[in-house]
Short mmCIF file of C-alpha atoms in Angstrom, two decimals:
data_model
loop_
_atom_site.label_atom_id
_atom_site.label_comp_id
_atom_site.label_asym_id
_atom_site.label_seq_id
_atom_site.Cartn_x
_atom_site.Cartn_y
_atom_site.Cartn_z
CA ASP A 1 7.58 9.67 14.20
CA HIS A 2 6.35 10.27 10.79
CA ARG A 3 7.68 12.69 8.23
CA ASP A 4 6.63 16.30 8.03
CA LEU A 5 3.80 15.94 5.58
CA HIS A 6 4.10 19.56 4.31
CA SER A 7 7.53 19.10 2.70
CA PHE A 8 6.93 16.68 0.02
CA PRO A 9 8.73 17.13 -3.39
CA THR A 10 7.43 20.02 -5.40
CA ARG A 11 7.36 17.86 -8.52
CA ARG A 12 4.26 16.38 -7.06
CA SER A 13 2.50 19.63 -6.23
CA SER A 14 -0.20 19.20 -8.81
CA ASP A 15 -0.99 15.66 -7.41
CA LEU A 16 -1.04 16.95 -3.96
CA LYS A 17 -3.52 19.68 -4.97
CA TRP A 18 -5.68 17.21 -6.79
CA ILE A 19 -5.73 14.89 -3.79
CA LYS A 20 -6.97 17.81 -1.55
CA SER A 21 -9.66 18.85 -3.98
CA HIS A 22 -11.00 15.32 -4.72
CA PRO A 23 -11.20 13.48 -1.38
CA PHE A 24 -11.03 9.70 -1.31
CA VAL A 25 -11.47 7.53 1.67
CA LEU A 26 -9.76 4.34 0.27
CA SER A 27 -6.89 3.84 -2.14
CA ALA A 28 -4.38 1.36 -3.28
CA SER A 29 -1.18 2.04 -5.36
CA LEU A 30 0.07 -0.80 -7.37
CA HIS A 31 3.78 -1.52 -7.70
CA GLY A 32 6.15 -4.29 -8.67
CA GLY A 33 9.25 -5.56 -6.90
CA SER A 34 7.80 -8.00 -4.34
CA LEU A 35 4.49 -9.65 -3.41
CA VAL A 36 3.10 -7.94 -0.33
CA ALA A 37 0.42 -5.57 0.88
CA LYS A 38 2.06 -2.67 2.66
CA TYR A 39 0.50 -0.21 4.95
CA PRO A 40 1.74 3.24 6.47
CA TYR A 41 3.67 4.83 7.71
CA ASN A 42 6.41 4.24 5.20
CA TYR A 43 8.99 6.52 6.86
CA ARG A 44 10.77 6.42 10.13
CA ALA A 45 13.83 8.59 10.84
CA SER A 46 15.35 6.36 13.58
CA PRO A 47 15.65 3.55 13.98
CA GLN A 48 15.26 2.45 10.43
CA HIS A 49 13.58 -0.69 9.61
CA ALA A 50 11.47 -0.61 12.62
CA PRO A 51 7.61 -0.25 12.48
CA ASN A 52 6.13 3.24 12.40
CA LEU A 53 2.38 2.66 13.03
CA THR A 54 -0.47 5.15 12.36
CA PRO A 55 -3.09 5.75 14.95
CA ASP A 56 -5.41 3.74 12.61
CA ASN A 57 -3.00 0.80 12.42
CA ASP A 58 -5.74 -1.79 13.20
CA VAL A 59 -7.64 -0.65 10.15
CA PHE A 60 -4.72 -0.64 7.85
CA GLN A 61 -3.64 -4.12 9.04
CA TYR A 62 -7.33 -5.31 8.37
CA LEU A 63 -7.33 -3.74 4.75
CA ALA A 64 -3.84 -5.23 3.96
CA SER A 65 -4.75 -8.60 5.41
CA SER A 66 -8.01 -8.63 3.61
CA TYR A 67 -6.15 -8.13 0.22
CA ALA A 68 -3.44 -10.69 1.09
CA ASN A 69 -5.96 -13.33 2.20
CA THR A 70 -8.03 -12.84 -1.04
CA HIS A 71 -4.92 -13.26 -3.30
CA PRO A 72 -4.04 -16.79 -4.10
CA THR A 73 -0.43 -16.66 -2.87
CA MET A 74 0.35 -13.33 -1.16
CA HIS A 75 -0.84 -14.56 2.27
CA HIS A 76 1.86 -17.21 2.43
CA GLY A 77 4.26 -14.34 2.92
CA LYS A 78 7.22 -15.70 0.91
CA PRO A 79 7.43 -13.96 -2.51
CA ALA A 80 10.90 -15.66 -3.27
CA CYS A 81 11.94 -12.83 -5.45
CA PRO A 82 15.45 -13.30 -6.93
CA GLY A 83 18.36 -11.25 -5.71
CA LEU A 84 18.92 -9.72 -2.24
CA SER A 85 15.19 -9.90 -1.49
CA VAL A 86 15.08 -13.70 -1.89
CA LEU A 87 14.93 -14.08 1.74
CA ASP A 88 12.05 -11.55 2.35
CA GLU A 89 9.31 -12.88 4.45
CA PHE A 90 6.06 -11.09 5.20
CA PRO A 91 3.96 -12.69 7.96
CA ASN A 92 0.51 -13.29 6.44
CA GLY A 93 1.56 -11.28 3.32
CA ILE A 94 1.52 -7.83 4.82
CA THR A 95 4.13 -5.39 6.23
CA ASN A 96 4.48 -1.96 7.70
CA GLY A 97 6.09 0.22 5.12
CA ALA A 98 8.91 1.63 7.45
CA GLN A 99 9.69 -1.79 8.70
CA TRP A 100 10.37 -3.24 5.31
CA MET A 101 11.55 -0.47 3.08
CA ASN A 102 11.92 3.06 4.75
CA THR A 103 10.77 5.46 2.12
CA ASP A 104 10.88 9.19 2.67
CA GLY A 105 8.01 11.29 1.02
CA SER A 106 5.64 8.46 -0.05
CA MET A 107 2.19 9.35 -1.51
CA GLN A 108 0.89 6.67 0.80
CA ASP A 109 1.86 8.68 3.81
CA TYR A 110 0.62 11.85 2.33
CA ASN A 111 -2.66 10.54 1.43
CA TYR A 112 -3.17 9.29 4.93
CA GLY A 113 -1.82 12.39 6.74
CA GLN A 114 -3.06 15.19 4.55
CA GLY A 115 -5.86 13.57 2.47
CA SER A 116 -7.48 11.48 5.17
CA CYS A 117 -7.37 8.56 2.77
CA PHE A 118 -6.63 5.11 3.85
CA GLU A 119 -4.09 3.81 1.19
CA ILE A 120 -2.25 0.69 1.14
CA ALA A 121 0.45 -0.22 -1.49
CA ILE A 122 0.15 -3.53 -3.23
CA GLU A 123 3.45 -5.00 -4.38
CA MET A 124 2.05 -7.10 -7.28
CA GLY A 125 4.96 -9.43 -8.12
CA CYS A 126 8.65 -9.82 -8.25
CA CYS A 127 9.29 -8.06 -11.48
CA LYS A 128 9.45 -4.33 -11.17
CA TYR A 129 8.60 -3.75 -14.80
CA PRO A 130 6.73 -6.72 -16.14
CA TYR A 131 6.53 -7.41 -19.94
CA SER A 132 3.10 -6.64 -21.51
CA GLU A 133 2.51 -10.29 -22.14
CA GLU A 134 2.67 -10.90 -18.33
CA LEU A 135 0.02 -8.30 -17.45
CA GLU A 136 -2.95 -10.63 -18.08
CA HIS A 137 -1.38 -13.22 -15.51
CA HIS A 138 -0.94 -10.29 -13.02
CA TRP A 139 -4.63 -9.15 -13.61
CA LYS A 140 -5.86 -12.74 -13.16
CA GLU A 141 -3.85 -13.19 -9.86
CA HIS A 142 -4.91 -9.86 -8.44
CA LYS A 143 -8.55 -9.33 -9.76
CA ASP A 144 -10.47 -10.91 -6.90
CA ALA A 145 -8.33 -9.18 -4.32
CA LEU A 146 -8.69 -5.80 -5.97
CA LEU A 147 -12.30 -6.13 -6.30
CA ALA A 148 -12.82 -7.23 -2.62
CA PHE A 149 -10.55 -4.19 -1.69
CA MET A 150 -12.78 -1.82 -3.54
CA PHE A 151 -15.91 -3.15 -1.94
CA LYS A 152 -14.43 -2.43 1.60
CA VAL A 153 -15.25 1.26 0.89
CA CYS A 154 -18.83 0.39 0.73
CA LYS A 155 -18.83 -2.00 3.80
CA GLN A 156 -16.46 -0.09 6.14
CA PHE A 157 -16.43 3.60 5.29
CA LEU A 158 -19.89 4.53 3.99
CA ARG A 159 -22.50 5.03 6.53
CA LEU A 160 -26.02 4.86 5.08
CA ASN A 161 -28.94 6.46 6.97
#
């Protein structure tokens, strides 16, 4: 039950062509708005807010958990963001995209379905658009987790002869 991956918005057509011509095996997209590592699929037609798992769900959960466990607080699973999401809880700091925030046409789903790329989305903090003076703090909080995530490509996806 995932979205037809051929019908993504045309405004992204150059991005989609680039992804097809430059294959990646591992990727992370960085966002603001909460504190969680999110894995595909991000879309489910019905019922909404129910998990929609990929055939590689075990790999995605491993990647998301590895990130969350390396981050100083993400693994606690309680971002405590203000507003309606103040009650959000994410066991071990990870979530399936469709279960948390059903999003139609995500690049994460496209990268997996069409680009054969394992992409997780990192919600880096409660503020959607942090001020420039907050960026160093975000870097310090996420640096080790980002570097550990990047090294996963060497350890998990490359097979040396």
